[in-house]
mmCIF file of C-alpha atoms in Angstrom:
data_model
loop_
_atom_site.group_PDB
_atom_site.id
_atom_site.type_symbol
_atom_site.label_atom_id
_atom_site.label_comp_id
_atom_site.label_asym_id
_atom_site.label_seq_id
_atom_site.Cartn_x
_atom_site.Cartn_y
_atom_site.Cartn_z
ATOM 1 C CA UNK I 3 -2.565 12.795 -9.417
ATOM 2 C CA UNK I 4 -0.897 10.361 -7.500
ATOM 3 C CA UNK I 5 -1.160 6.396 -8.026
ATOM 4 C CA UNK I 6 -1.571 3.565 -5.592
ATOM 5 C CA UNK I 7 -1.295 -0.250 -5.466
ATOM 6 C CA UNK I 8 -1.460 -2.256 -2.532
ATOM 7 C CA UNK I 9 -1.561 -6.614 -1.914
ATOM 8 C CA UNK I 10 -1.817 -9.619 -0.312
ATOM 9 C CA UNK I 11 -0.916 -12.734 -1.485
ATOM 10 C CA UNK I 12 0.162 -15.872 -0.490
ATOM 11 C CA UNK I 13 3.282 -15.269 -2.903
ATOM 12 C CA UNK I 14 5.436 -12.953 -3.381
ATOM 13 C CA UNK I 15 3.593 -9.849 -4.524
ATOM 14 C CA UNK I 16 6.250 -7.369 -6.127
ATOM 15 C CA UNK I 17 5.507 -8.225 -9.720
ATOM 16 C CA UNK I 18 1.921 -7.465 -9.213
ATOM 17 C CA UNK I 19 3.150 -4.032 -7.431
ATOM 18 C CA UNK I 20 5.413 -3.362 -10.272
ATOM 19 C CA UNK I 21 3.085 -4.283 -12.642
ATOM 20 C CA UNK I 22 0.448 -2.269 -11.337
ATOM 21 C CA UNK I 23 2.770 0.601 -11.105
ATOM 22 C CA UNK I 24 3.290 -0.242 -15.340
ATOM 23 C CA UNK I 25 -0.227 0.616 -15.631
ATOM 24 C CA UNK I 26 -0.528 4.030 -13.750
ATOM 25 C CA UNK I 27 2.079 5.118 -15.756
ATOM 26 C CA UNK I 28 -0.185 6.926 -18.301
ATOM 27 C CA UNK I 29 -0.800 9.265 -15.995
ATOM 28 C CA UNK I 30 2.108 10.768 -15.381
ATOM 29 C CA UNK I 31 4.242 10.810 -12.346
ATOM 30 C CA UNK I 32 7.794 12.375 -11.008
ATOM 31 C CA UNK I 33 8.811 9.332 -9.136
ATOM 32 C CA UNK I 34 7.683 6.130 -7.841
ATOM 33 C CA UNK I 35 8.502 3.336 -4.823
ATOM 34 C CA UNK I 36 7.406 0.163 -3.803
ATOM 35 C CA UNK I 37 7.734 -1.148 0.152
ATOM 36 C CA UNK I 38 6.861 -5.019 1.030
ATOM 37 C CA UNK I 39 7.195 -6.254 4.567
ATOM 38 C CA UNK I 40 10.323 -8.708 5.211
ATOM 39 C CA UNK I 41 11.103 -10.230 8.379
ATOM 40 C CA UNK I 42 12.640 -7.667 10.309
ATOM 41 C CA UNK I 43 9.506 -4.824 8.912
ATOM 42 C CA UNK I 44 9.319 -2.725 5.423
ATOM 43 C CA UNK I 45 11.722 -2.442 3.197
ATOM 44 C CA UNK I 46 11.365 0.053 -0.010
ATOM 45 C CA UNK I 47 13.059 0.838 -3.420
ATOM 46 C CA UNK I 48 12.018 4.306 -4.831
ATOM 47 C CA UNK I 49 13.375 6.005 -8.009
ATOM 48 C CA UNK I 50 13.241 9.632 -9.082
ATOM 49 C CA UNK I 51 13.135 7.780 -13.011
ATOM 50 C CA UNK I 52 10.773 5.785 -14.471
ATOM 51 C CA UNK I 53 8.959 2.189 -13.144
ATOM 52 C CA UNK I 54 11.886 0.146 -15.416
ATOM 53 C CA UNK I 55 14.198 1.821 -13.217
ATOM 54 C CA UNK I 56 12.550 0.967 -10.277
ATOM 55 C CA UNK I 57 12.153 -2.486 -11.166
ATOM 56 C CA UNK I 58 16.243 -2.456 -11.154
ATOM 57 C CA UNK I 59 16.356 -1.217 -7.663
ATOM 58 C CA UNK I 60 14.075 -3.780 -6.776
ATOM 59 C CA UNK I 61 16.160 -6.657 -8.000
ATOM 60 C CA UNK I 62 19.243 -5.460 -6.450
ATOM 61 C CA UNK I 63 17.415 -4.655 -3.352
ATOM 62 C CA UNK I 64 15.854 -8.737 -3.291
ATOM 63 C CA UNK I 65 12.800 -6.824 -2.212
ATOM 64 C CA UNK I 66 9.993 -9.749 -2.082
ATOM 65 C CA UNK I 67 6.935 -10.440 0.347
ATOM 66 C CA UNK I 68 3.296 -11.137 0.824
ATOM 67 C CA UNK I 69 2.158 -7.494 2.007
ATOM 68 C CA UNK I 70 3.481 -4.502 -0.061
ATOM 69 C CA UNK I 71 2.244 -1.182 -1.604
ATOM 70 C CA UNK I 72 3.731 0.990 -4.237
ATOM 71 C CA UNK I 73 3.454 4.461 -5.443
ATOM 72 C CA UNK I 74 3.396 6.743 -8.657
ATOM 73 C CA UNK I 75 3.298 10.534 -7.510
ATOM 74 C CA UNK I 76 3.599 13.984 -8.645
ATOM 75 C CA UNK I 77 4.539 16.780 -6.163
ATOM 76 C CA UNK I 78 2.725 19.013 -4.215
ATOM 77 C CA UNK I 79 4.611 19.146 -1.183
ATOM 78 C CA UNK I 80 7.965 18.596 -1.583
ATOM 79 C CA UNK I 81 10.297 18.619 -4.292
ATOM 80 C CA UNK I 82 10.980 15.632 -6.508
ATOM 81 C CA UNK I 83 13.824 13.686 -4.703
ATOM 82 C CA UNK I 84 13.918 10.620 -3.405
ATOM 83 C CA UNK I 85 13.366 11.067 -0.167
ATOM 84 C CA UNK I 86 9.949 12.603 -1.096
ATOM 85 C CA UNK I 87 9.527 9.618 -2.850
ATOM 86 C CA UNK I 88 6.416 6.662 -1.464
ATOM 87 C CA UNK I 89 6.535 4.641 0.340
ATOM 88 C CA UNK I 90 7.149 7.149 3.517
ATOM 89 C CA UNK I 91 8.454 4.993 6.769
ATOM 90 C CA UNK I 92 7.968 5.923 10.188
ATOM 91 C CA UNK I 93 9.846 4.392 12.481
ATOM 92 C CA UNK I 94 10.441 1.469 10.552
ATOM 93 C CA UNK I 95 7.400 0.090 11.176
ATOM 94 C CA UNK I 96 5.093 1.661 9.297
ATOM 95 C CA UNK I 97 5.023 2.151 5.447
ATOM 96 C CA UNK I 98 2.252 4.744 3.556
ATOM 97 C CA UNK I 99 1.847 5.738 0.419
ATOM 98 C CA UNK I 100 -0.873 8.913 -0.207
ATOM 99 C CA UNK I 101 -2.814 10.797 -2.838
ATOM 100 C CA UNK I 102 -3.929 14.339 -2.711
ATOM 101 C CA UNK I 103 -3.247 17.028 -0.020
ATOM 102 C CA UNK I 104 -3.742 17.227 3.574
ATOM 103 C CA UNK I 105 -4.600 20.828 4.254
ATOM 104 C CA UNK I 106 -3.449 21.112 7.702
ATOM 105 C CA UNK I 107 -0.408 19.047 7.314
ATOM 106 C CA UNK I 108 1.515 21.980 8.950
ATOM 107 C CA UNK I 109 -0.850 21.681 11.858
ATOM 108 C CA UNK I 110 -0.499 17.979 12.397
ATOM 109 C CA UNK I 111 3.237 18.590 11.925
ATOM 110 C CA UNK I 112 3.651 20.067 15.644
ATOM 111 C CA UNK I 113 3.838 16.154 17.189
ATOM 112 C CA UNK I 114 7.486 16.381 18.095
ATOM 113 C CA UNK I 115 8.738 14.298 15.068
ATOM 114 C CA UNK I 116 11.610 14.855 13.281
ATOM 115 C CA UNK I 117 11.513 14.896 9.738
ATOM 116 C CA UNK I 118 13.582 13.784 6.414
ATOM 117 C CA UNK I 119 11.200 14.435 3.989
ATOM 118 C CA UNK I 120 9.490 18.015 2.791
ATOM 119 C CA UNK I 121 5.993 16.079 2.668
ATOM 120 C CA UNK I 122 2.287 16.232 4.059
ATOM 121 C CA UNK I 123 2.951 12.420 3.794
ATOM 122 C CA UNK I 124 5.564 12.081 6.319
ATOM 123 C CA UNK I 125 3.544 13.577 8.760
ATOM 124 C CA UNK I 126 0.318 11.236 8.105
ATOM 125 C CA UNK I 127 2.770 8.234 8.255
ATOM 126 C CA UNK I 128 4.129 9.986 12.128
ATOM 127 C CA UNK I 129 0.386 10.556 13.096
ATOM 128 C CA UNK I 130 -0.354 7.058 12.385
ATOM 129 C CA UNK I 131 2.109 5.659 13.810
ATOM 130 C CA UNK I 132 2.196 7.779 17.082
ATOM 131 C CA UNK I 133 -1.585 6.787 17.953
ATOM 132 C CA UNK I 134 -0.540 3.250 16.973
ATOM 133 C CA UNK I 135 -1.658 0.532 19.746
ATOM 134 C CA UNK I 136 -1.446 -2.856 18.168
ATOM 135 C CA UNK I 137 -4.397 -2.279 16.053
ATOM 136 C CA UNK I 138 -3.678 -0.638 12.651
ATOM 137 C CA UNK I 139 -7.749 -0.422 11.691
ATOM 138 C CA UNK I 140 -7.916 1.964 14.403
ATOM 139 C CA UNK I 141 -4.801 3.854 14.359
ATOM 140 C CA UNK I 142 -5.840 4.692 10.775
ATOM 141 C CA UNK I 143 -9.288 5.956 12.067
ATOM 142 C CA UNK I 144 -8.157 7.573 14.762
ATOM 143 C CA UNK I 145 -5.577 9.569 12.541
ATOM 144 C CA UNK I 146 -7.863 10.228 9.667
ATOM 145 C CA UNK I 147 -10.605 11.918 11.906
ATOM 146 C CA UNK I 148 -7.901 14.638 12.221
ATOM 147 C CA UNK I 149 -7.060 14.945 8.454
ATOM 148 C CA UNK I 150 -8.634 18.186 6.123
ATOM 149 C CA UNK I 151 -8.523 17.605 2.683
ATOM 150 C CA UNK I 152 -9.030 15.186 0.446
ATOM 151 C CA UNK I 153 -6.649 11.651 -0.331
ATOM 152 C CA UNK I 154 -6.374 8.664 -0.502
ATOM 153 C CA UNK I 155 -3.886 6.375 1.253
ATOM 154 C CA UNK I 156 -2.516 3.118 1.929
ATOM 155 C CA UNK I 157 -0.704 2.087 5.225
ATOM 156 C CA UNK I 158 0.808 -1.310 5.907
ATOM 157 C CA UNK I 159 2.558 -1.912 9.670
ATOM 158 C CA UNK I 160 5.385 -4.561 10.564
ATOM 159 C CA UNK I 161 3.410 -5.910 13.432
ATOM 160 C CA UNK I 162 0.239 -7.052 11.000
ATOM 161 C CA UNK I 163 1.696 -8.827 8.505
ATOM 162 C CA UNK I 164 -0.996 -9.905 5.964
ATOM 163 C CA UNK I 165 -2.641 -6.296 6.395
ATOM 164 C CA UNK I 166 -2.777 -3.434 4.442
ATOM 165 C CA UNK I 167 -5.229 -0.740 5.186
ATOM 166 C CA UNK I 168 -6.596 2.182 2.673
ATOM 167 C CA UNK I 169 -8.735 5.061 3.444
ATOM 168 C CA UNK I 170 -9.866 7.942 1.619
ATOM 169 C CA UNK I 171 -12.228 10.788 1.388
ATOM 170 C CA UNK I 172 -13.010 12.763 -1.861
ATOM 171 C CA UNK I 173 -10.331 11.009 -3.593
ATOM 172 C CA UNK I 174 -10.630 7.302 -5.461
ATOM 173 C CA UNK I 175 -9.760 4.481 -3.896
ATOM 174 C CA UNK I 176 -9.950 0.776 -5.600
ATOM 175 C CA UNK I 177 -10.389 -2.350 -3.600
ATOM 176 C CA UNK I 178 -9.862 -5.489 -5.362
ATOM 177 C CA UNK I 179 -10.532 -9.236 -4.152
ATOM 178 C CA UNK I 180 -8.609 -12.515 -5.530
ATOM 179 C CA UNK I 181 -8.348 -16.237 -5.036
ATOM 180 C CA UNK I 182 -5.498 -16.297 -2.566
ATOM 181 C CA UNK I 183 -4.724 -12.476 -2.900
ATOM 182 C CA UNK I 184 -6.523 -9.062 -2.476
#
């Protein structure tokens, strides 16, 4: 099973991705990513090794920002190479990371996008985005409504900074609330 972590701070929130990325580790995983929106929209670091190597790519990236989510995962679509890897971009606007299966991701797949990845991710991340109208709340409902399966997911979008939205249905999903971050 798949791991997410997703903040909001009014600092930069990579160690706390990182860190929560340290503690899904138990669990087992095939590779792992982190994405935080800069200036000019997500950027990501992902690794095929473990979180310490990840960590690396983040420091030589100079990944840091308020809004970010991160990613342990284990295959099911798609082998595991990086660019199977979470965070999953589309467009370079929006970044997702997901849990569990989509069942007709080959389905939702016929939307005209091209595609890098081998992933029932990829194509959430395109659906979202393509019904995408300044509102990310509703872009995520809108897409969801057309999802079978269960999963869990976490979306963030260059144009709403201090927002990340999560969803799920039959798989867990945490929420957590802080003094100056959630």
């Amino acid at each position: 099973m798949c791991g997410i972590v997703g903040a909001v701070a009014q600092r930069n929130i990579v160690p706390v991705l990182i860190e929560g990325l340290r503690r899904l580790e138990y669990r087992g995983y095939d590779s792992c990513g982190v994405a935080v929106l800069g200036d000019d929209g997500p950027r990501r670091a992902r690794s095929v090794a473990r979180v310490a190597d990840l960590e690396g790519r983040v420091h030589e990236c100079h990944l840091e920002g308020i809004t970010g989510i991160a990613h342990t995962r284990w295959a099911t679509h798609g082998a595991p190479v990086t660019d199977n890897a979470h965070p999953i971009f589309s467009q370079d606007a929006l970044a997702l990371v997901h849990n569990c299966i989509i069942e007709n991701y080959e389905l939702l797949r016929g939307k005209g996008y091209t595609f890098v990845s081998q992933t029932d991710t990829k194509v959430i991340a395109h659906l979202i985005h393509s019904v995408y109208r300044g509102d990310l709340f509703a872009a995520v409902r809108e897409a969801i409504a057309q999802f079978q399966g269960a999963y869990a997911i976490a979306v963030l979008h260059k144009d709403q900074p201090h927002t990340v939205v999560g969803a799920r249905q039959g798989s867990p999903l945490v929420v957590g609330l802080g003094q100056g971050e959630n």
